[in-house]
Coordinates of C-alpha atoms in Angstrom, one line a residue:
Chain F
X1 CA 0.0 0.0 0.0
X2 CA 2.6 2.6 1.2
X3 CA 4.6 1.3 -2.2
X4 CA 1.5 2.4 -4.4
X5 CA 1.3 5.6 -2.3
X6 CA 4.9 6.3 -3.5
X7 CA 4.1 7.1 -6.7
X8 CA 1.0 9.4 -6.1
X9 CA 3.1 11.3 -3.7
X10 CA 5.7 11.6 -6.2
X11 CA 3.4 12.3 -8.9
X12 CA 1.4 14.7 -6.9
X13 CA 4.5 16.6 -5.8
X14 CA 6.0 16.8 -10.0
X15 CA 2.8 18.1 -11.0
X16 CA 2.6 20.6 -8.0
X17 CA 6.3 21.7 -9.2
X18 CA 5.6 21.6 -12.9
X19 CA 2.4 23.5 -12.5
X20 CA 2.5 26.2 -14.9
X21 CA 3.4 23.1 -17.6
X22 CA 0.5 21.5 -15.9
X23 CA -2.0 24.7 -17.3
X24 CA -0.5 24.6 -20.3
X25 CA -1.4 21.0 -21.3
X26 CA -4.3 21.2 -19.7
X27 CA -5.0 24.8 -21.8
X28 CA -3.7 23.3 -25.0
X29 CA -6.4 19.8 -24.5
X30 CA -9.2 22.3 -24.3
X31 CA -8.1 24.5 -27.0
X32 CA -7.4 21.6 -29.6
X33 CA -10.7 19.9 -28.7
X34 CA -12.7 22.7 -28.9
X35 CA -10.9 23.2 -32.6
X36 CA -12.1 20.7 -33.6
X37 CA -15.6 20.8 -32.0
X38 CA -16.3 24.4 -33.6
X39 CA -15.9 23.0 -36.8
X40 CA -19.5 21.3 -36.3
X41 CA -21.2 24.6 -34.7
X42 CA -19.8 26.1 -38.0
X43 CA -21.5 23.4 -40.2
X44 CA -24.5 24.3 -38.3
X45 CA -24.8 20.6 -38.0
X46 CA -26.0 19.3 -34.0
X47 CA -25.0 15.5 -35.0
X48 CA -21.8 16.5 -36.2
X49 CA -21.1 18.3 -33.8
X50 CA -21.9 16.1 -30.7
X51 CA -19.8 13.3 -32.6
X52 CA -16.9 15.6 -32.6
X53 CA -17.1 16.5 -28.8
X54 CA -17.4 13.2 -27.9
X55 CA -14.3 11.9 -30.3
X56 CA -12.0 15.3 -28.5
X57 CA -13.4 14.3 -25.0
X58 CA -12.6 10.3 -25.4
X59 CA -9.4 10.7 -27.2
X60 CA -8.0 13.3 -24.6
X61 CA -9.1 10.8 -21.6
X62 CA -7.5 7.7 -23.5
X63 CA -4.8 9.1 -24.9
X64 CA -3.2 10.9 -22.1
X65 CA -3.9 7.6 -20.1
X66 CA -1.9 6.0 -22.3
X67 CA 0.9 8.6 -22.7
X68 CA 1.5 9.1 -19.1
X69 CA 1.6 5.6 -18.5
X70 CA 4.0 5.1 -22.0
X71 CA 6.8 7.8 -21.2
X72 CA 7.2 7.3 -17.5
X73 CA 9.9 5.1 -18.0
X74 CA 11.0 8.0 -20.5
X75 CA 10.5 10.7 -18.1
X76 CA 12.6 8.7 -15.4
X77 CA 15.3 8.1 -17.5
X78 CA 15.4 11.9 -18.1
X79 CA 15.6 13.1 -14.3
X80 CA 18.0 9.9 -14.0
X81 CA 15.9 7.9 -11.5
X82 CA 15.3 4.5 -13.9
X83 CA 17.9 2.8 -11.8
X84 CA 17.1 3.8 -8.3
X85 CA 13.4 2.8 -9.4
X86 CA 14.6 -0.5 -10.6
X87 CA 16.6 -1.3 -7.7
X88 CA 14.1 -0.7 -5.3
X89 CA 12.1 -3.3 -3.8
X90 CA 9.3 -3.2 -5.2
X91 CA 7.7 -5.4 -7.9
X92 CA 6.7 -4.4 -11.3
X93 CA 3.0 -4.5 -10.6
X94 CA 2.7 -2.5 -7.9
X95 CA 5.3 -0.2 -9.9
X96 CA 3.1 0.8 -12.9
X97 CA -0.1 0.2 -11.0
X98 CA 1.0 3.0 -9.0
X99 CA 1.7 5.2 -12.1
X100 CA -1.1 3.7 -13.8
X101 CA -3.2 5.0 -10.8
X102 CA -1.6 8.4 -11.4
X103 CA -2.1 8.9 -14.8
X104 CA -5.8 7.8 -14.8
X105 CA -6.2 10.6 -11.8
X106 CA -4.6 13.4 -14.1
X107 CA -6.3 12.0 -17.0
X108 CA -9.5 12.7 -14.8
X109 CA -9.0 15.7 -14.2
X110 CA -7.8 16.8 -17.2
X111 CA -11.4 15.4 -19.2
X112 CA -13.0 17.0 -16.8
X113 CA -11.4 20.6 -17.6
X114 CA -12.2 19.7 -21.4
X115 CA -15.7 18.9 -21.2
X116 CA -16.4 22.1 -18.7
X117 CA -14.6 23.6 -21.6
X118 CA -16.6 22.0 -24.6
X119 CA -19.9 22.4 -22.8
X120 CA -19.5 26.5 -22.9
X121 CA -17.9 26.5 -26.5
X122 CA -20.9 24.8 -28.6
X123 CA -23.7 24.9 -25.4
X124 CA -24.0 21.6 -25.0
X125 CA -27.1 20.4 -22.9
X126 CA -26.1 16.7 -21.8
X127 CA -29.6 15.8 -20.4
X128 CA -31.0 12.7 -21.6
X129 CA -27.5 11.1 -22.9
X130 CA -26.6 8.0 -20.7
X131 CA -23.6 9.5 -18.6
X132 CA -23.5 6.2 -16.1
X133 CA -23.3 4.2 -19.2
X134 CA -20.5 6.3 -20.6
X135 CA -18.5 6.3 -17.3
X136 CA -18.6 2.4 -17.2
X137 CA -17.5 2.2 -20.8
X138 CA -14.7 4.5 -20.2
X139 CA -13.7 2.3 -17.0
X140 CA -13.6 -0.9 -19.1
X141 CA -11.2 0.7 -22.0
X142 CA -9.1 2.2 -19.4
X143 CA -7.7 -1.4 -18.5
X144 CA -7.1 -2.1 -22.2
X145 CA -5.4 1.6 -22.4
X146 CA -3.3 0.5 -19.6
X147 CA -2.4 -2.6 -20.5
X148 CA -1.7 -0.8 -24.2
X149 CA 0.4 2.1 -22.2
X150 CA 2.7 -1.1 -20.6
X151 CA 3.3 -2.3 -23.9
X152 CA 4.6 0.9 -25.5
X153 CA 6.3 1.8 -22.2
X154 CA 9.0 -0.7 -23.2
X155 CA 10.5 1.2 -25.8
X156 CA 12.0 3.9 -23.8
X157 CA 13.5 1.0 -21.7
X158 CA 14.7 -0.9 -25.4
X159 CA 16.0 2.7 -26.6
X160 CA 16.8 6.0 -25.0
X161 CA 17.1 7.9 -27.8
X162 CA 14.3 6.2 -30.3
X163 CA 11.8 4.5 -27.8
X164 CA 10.0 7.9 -26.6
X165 CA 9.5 8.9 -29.9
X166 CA 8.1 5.6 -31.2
X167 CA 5.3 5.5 -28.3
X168 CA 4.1 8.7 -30.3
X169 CA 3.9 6.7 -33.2
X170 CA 2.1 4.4 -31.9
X171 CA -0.2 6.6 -30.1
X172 CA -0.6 8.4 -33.7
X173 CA -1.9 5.2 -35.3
X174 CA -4.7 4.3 -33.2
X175 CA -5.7 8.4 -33.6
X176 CA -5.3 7.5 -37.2
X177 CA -7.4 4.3 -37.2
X178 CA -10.1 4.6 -34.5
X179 CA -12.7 6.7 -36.0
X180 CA -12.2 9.3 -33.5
X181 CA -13.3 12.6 -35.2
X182 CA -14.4 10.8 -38.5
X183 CA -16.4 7.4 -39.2
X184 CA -13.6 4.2 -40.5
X185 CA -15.5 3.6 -43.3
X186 CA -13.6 6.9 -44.9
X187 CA -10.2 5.3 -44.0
X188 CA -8.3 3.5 -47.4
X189 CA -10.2 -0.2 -47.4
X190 CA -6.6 -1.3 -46.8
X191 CA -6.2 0.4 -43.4
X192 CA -9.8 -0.4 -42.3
X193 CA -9.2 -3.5 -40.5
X194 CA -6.8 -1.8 -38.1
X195 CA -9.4 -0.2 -36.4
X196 CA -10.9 -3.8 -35.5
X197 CA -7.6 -4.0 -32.9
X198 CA -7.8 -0.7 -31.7
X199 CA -9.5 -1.0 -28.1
X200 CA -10.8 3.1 -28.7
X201 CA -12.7 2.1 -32.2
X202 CA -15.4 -0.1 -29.4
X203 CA -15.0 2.9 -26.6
X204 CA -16.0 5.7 -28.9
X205 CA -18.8 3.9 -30.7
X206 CA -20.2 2.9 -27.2
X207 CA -19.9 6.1 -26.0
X208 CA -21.6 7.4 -29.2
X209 CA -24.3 5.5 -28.7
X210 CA -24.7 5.9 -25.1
X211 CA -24.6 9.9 -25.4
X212 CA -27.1 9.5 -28.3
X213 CA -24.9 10.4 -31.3
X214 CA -27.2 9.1 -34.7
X215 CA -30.1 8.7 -32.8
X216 CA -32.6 10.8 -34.6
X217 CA -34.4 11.6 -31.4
X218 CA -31.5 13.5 -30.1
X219 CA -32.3 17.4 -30.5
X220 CA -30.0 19.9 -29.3
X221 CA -32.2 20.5 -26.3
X222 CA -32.5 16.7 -25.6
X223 CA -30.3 13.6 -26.1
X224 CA -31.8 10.4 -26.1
X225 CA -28.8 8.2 -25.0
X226 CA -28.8 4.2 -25.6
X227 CA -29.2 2.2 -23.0
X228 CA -25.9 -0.4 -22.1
X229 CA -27.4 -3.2 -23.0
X230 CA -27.3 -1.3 -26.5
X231 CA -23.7 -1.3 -26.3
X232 CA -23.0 -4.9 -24.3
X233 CA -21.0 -6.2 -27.8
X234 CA -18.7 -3.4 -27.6
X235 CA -18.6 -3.5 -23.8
X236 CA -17.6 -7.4 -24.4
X237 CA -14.7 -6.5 -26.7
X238 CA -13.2 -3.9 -24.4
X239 CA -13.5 -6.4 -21.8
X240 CA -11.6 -9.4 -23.6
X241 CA -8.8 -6.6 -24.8
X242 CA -8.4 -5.4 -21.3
X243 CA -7.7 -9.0 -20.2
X244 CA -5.4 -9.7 -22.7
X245 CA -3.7 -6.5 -22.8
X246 CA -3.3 -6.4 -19.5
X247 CA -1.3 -9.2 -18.2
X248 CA 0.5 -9.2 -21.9
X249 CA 1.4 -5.6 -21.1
X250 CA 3.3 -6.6 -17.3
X251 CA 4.3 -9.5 -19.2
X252 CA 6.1 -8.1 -22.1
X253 CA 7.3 -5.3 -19.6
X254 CA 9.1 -8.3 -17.3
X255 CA 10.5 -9.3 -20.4
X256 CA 12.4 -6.2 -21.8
X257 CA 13.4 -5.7 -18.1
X258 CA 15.4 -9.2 -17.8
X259 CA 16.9 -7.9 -21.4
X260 CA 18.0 -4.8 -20.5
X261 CA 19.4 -6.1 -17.3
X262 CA 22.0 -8.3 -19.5
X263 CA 22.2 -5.6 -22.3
X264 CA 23.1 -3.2 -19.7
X265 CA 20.6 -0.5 -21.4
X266 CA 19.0 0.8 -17.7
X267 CA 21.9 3.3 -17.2
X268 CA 20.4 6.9 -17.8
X269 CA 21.8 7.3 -21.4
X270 CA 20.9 3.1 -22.4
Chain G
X1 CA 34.3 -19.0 9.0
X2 CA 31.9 -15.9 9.2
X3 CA 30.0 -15.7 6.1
X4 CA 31.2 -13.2 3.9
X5 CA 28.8 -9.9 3.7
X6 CA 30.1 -9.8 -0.7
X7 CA 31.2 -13.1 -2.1
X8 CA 31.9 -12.5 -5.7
X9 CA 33.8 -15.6 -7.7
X10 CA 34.9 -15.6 -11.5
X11 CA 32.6 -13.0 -12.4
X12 CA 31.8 -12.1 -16.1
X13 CA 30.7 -9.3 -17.7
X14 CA 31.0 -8.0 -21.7
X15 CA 28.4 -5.8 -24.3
X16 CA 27.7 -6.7 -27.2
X17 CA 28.9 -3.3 -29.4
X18 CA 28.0 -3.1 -33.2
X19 CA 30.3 -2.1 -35.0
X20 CA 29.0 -1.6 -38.9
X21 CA 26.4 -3.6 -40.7
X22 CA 27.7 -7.4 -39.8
X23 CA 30.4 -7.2 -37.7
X24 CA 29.8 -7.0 -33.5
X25 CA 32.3 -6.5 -31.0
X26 CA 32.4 -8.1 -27.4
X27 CA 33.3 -5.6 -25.0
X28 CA 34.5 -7.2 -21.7
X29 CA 33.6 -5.2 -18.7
X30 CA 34.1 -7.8 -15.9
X31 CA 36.7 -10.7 -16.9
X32 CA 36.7 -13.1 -14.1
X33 CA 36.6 -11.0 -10.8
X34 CA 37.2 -12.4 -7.8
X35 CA 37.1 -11.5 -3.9
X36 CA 35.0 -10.8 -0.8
X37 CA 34.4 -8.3 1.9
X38 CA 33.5 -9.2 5.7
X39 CA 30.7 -8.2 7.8
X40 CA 31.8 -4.5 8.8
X41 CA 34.4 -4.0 6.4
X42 CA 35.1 -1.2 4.2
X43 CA 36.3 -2.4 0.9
X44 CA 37.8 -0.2 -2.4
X45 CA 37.7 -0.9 -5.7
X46 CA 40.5 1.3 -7.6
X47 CA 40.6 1.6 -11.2
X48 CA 40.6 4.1 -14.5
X49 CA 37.4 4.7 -16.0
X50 CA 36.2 2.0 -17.5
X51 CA 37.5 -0.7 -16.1
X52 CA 34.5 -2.5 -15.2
X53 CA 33.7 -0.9 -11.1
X54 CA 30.4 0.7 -12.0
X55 CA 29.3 -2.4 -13.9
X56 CA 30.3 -4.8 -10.5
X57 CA 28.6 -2.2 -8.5
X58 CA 25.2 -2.3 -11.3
X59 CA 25.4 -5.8 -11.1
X60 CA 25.7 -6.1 -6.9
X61 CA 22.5 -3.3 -7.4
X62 CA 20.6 -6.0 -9.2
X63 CA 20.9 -3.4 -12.1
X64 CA 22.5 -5.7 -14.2
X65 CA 22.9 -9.5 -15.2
X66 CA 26.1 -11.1 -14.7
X67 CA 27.4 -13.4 -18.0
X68 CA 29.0 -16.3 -15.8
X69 CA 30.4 -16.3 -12.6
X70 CA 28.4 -16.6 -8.8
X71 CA 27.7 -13.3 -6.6
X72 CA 25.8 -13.2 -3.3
X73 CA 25.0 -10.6 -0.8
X74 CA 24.9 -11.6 2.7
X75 CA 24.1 -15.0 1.4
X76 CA 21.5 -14.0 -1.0
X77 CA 22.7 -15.2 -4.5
X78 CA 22.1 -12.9 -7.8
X79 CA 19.9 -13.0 -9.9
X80 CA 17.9 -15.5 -7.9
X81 CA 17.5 -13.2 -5.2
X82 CA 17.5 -10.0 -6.4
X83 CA 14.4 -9.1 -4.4
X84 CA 15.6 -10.2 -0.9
X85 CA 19.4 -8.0 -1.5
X86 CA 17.1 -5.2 -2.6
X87 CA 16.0 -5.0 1.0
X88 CA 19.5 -4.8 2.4
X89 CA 21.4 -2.8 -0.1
X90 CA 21.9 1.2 -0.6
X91 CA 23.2 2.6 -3.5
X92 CA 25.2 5.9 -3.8
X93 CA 26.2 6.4 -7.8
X94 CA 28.8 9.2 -8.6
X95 CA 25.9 11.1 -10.7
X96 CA 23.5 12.2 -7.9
X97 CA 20.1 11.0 -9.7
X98 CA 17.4 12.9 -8.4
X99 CA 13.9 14.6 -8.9
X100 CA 15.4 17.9 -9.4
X101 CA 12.1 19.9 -9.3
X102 CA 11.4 18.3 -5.7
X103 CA 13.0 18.8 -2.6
X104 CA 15.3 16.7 -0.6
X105 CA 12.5 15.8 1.3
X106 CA 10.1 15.0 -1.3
X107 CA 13.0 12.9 -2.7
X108 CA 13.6 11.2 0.9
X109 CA 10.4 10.0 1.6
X110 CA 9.2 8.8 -1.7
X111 CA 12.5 6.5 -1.6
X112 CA 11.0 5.6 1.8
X113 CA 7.5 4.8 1.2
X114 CA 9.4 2.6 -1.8
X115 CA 11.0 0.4 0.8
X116 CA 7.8 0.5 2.8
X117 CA 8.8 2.7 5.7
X118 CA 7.0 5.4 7.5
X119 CA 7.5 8.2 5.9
X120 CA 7.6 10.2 10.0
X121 CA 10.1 7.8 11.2
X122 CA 12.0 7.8 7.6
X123 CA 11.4 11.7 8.0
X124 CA 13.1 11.9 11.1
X125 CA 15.8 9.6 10.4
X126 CA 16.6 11.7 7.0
X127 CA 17.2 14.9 9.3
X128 CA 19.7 13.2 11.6
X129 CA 21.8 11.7 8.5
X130 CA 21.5 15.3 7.0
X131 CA 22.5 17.0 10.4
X132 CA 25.9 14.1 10.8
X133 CA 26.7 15.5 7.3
X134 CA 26.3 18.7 7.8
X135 CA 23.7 20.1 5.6
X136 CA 21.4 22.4 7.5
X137 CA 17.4 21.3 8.4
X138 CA 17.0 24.8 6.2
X139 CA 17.8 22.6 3.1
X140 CA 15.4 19.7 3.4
X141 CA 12.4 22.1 1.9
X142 CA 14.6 23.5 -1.3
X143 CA 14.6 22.0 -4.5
X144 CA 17.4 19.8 -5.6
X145 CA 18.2 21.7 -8.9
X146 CA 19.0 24.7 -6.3
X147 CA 21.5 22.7 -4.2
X148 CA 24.9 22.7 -5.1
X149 CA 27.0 19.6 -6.4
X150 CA 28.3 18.8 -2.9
X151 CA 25.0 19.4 -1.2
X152 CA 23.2 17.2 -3.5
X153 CA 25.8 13.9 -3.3
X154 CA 25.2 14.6 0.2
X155 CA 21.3 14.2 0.0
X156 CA 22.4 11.3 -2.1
X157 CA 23.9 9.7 0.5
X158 CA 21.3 10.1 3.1
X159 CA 18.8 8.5 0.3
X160 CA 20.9 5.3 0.5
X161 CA 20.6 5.5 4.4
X162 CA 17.3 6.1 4.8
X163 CA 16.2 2.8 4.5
X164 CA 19.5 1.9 7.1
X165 CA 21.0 -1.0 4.9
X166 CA 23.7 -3.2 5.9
X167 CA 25.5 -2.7 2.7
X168 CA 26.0 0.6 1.0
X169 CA 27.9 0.9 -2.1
X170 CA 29.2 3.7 -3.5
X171 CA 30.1 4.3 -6.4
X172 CA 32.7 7.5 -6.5
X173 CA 30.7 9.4 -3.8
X174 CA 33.1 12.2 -3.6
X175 CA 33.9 12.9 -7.3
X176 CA 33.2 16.2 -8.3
X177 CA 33.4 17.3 -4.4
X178 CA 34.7 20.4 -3.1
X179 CA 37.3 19.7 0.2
X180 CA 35.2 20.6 2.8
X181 CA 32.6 18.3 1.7
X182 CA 34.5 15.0 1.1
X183 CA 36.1 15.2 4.4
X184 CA 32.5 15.4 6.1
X185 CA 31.1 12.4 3.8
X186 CA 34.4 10.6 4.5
X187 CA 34.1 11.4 8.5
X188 CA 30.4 10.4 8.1
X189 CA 31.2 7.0 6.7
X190 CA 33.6 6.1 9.3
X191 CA 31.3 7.1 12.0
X192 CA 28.5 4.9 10.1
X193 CA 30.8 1.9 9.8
X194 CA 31.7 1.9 13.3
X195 CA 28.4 2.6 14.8
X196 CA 26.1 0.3 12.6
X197 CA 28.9 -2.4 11.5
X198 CA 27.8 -1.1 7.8
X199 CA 29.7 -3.3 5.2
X200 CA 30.6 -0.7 2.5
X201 CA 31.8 -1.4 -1.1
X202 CA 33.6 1.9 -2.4
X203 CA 34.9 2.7 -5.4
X204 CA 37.2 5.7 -6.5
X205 CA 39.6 7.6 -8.0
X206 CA 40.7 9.3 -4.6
X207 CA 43.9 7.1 -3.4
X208 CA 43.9 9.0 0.0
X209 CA 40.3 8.2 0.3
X210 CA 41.0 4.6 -0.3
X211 CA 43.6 4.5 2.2
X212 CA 41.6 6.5 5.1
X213 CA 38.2 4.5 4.8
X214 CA 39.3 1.3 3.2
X215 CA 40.5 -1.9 4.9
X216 CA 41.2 -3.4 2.3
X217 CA 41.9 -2.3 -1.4
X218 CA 41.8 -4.4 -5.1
X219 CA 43.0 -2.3 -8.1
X220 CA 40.9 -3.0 -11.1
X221 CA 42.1 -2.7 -14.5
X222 CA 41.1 -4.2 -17.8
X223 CA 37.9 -5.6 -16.5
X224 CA 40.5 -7.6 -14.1
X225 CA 41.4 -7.6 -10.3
X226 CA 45.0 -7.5 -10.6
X227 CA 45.6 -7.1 -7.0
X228 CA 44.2 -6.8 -3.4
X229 CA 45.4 -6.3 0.4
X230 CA 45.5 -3.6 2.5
X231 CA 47.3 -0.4 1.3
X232 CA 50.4 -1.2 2.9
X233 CA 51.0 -4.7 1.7
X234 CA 50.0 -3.5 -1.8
X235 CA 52.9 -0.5 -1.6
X236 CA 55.0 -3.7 -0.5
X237 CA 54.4 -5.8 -3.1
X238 CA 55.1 -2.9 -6.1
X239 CA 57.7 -1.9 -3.6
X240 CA 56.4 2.0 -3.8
X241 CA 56.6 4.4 -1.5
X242 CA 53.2 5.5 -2.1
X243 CA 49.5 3.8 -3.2
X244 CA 49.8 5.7 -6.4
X245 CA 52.6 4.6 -7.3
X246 CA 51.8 1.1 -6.3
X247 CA 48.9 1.6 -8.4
X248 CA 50.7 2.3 -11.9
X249 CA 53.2 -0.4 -11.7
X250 CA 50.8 -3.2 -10.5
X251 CA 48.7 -2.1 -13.3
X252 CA 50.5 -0.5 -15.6
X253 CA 47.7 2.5 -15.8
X254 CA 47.4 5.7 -14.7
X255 CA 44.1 6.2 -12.9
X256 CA 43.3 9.1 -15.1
X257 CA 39.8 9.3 -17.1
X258 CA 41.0 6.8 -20.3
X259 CA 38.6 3.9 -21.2
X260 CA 40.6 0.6 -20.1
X261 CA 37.9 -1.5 -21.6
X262 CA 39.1 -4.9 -23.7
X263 CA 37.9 -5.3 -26.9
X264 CA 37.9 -8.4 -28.3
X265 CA 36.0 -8.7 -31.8
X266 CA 33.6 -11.6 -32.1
X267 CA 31.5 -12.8 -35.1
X268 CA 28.6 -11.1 -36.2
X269 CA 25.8 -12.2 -33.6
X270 CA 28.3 -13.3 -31.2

């Protein structure tokens, strides 16, 4: 327990240090997501525009889950701490489910700050969209995020250099093939089955549903949100990836860590 | 016999190095190192840069996997044990790695609430260490990145102490130091090993140091221990009126900053 604690303390103490960087993202999140969300209050069109403000709100949530959870080994081999980290005695689980723990607060609080943000940039009146639902779905995909953030949070520890910049990539891709701001269908036929292994493709059209994105009953004044039984397929999906991802994500961690223990790549500059 | 508190036999260490497209090249850090260090002793490890100490001490840290040979720490073999010498070992590296942005308290007690302390009695404990080495309680609220070298290697040390470890191992501890300062962590280390009975691996440049704090002394070279005792049986065996000089001519090096590695080219893949 006090080993989990560590890394909210030490979390909540970098953040309360690195606050004015802290605004900035946070500023920067809103301002890209409401970007993108004006460009449905320009088309005058309510559907559109709801499906962009749910795609900015999701993919802020998920995808700063991920990256915090994806460049902490980065960021620790900047300050110089990887080693004193490693050595300590505590084991890998309780390691990143202590900064998973973190970066699912911040992400928190950081889709909070957007949605306040979207709700006074196009009016949105959430009444009548299934919010419960929404939460739930967003709790099952954060394990698959996680598991996901695990994964890519290897490459820093494979590469100093290349590995921070290749969680980017990867994070890019799934922006690329999830149908956040657009449907897949517009996506090359090639690249259309990518989307099928991207745990944010079932999130976002859960959440679409559940908000009432497509349902012609939604009005601007009044959202008529799907129930989660309308969404239990997607809801099953999220929940098979976060199982897999998961323990494949400690698994594949333990892995590179046993590698670069013989490679010798822990040392600050790998 | 008492057990020994570092038993290291025939240890073996090298990198693989590329070196173009299909060639590789075998860098041998460690080349079967032998020898072992009592309960309570204080044991040095001279040598140039790069001739293997900071990879023994990585791999006594559980930072790194040996190639061949057997190491154990108060009877706890490596790598099978790397979570039970975790518990007993503190680590001083010649790079004070920190979170710069925090202060040395922040830094203190999330390295406590790592090893599971309580962070009031790890708190407490950090002040006293701080106090013997003569930083004032003033400090503990500043951010590293404001300290100076000195004060920082200093906070260093108390972070390996924190957790009050039988075995510390330092690795260069006073590089970099001004006077004043190494004499206090010097003093400070003598006091520590008399009071607690703390075995202490050291490693440096400093031949003075070596001959104040260190019972014993092995000169490293080449990835090899070419030869141990205490400072005056190794002056009498190079017949030199001084460690130095016992130093080059048992060697054959200078311990100035030159990389002693071996090379030895292998086969691609090797």
């Amino acid at each position: 327990m006090r080993q989990t604690w560590a890394f909210l303390f030490r979390g909540y103490h970098l953040t309360r240090r690195y606050i004015s960087w802290v605004i900035v993202f946070n500023f920067y999140a809103l301002v890209t997501s409401a970007t993108v969300a004006l460009i449905g209050v320009a088309a005058q069109d309510f559907q559109l525009t709801l499906t962009l403000v749910v795609g900015a709100l999701l993919w802020n949530f998920l995808s700063l889950l991920y990256n915090e959870i994806a460049m902490s080994i980065a960021y620790e081999r900047w300050e110089g701490t990887l080693e004193y980290t490693f050595m300590a005695p505590v084991s890998r689980l309780i390691h990143l489910c202590g900064v998973s723990l973190f970066s699912l607060l911040n992400s928190i609080v950081t889709s909070i700050v957007v949605l306040l943000g979207l709700m006074l940039f196009t009016n949105l009146d959430l009444h009548g969209a299934n919010l419960p639902g929404v939460l739930i779905v967003m709790a099952v995909s954060t394990v698959a995020f996680v598991g996901l953030g695990l994964m890519a949070a290897v490459l820093p520890v494979m590469s100093a250099e290349r590995g921070a910049e290749a969680t980017h990539i990867f994070q890019g891709s799934l922006l690329l093939v999830s149908g956040v701001y657009y449907p897949i269908e517009v996506l090359p036929k090639w690249m259309q089955p990518f989307s099928l292994i991207s745990p944010a493709t079932y999130t976002l059209s859960a959440c679409r549903k559940l908000v009432g994105v497509g349902n012609i009953a939604s009005t601007p004044g009044h959202l008529v949100g799907a129930s989660l039984s309308a969404v239990s397929r997607e809801l099953l999906i999220l929940t098979l990836m976060g199982a897999v991802l998961m323990p494949l994500g400690l698994w594949v961690f333990g892995r590179i860590e046993a590698w670069a223990k013989r490679a010798g790549k822990l040392k600050r500059t790998g | 016999m008492q057990q020994a508190a570092i038993h290291v036999f025939n240890l073996k260490k090298s990198f693989r190095k590329r070196s173009g497209f299909r060639k590789a090249s075998r860098l041998w850090a460690l080349d079967g190192v032998s020898f072992s260090v009592a309960k309570g002793e204080t044991y040095g490890l001279l040598g140039p840069n790069g001739s293997g100490k900071s990879s023994l001490i990585r791999i006594l840290s559980t930072l790194l996997i040996a190639d061949g040979g057997e190491v154990s720490l108060l009877g706890h073999p490596l790598p099978e044990e790397q979570e039970q010498v975790r518990r007993i070992i503190g680590r001083v590296s010649v790079d004070a790695a920190f979170y710069k942005k925090l202060s040395a308290r922040e830094n203190l007690l999330y390295t406590a609430l790592l090893y599971g302390q309580k962070p009031r009695d790890a708190e407490q404990r950090s002040m006293d260490i701080l106090k013997q080495l003569g930083l004032e309680n003033t400090k503990f609220s500043t951010p590293l990145e404001e300290m100076s070298r000195g004060m920082q290697q200093k906070i260093s040390i108390a972070r390996a102490l924190v957790i009050n470890p039988p075995l510390l191992l330092l690795d260069e501890p006073t590089t970099g130091l001004d006077p004043k300062s190494r004499r206090d962590v010097q003093t400070f280390l003598e006091d520590l090993r008399r009071r607690e009975n703390t075995t202490i691996l050291l490693t440096t440049h400093d031949m003075a140091e070596a001959e104040r704090l260190c019972a014993r002394i092995g000169f490293l070279a080449r990835g090899k221990l070419v030869a141990e005792g205490t400072a005056q049986e190794l002056m009498k065996e190079a017949a030199t009126k001084t460690l130095d000089d016992a130093f080059i001519k048992l060697t054959g090096e200078e311990l100035s900053d030159k990389d002693g590695d071996l090379l030895e080219t292998v086969a691609a893949g090797g």
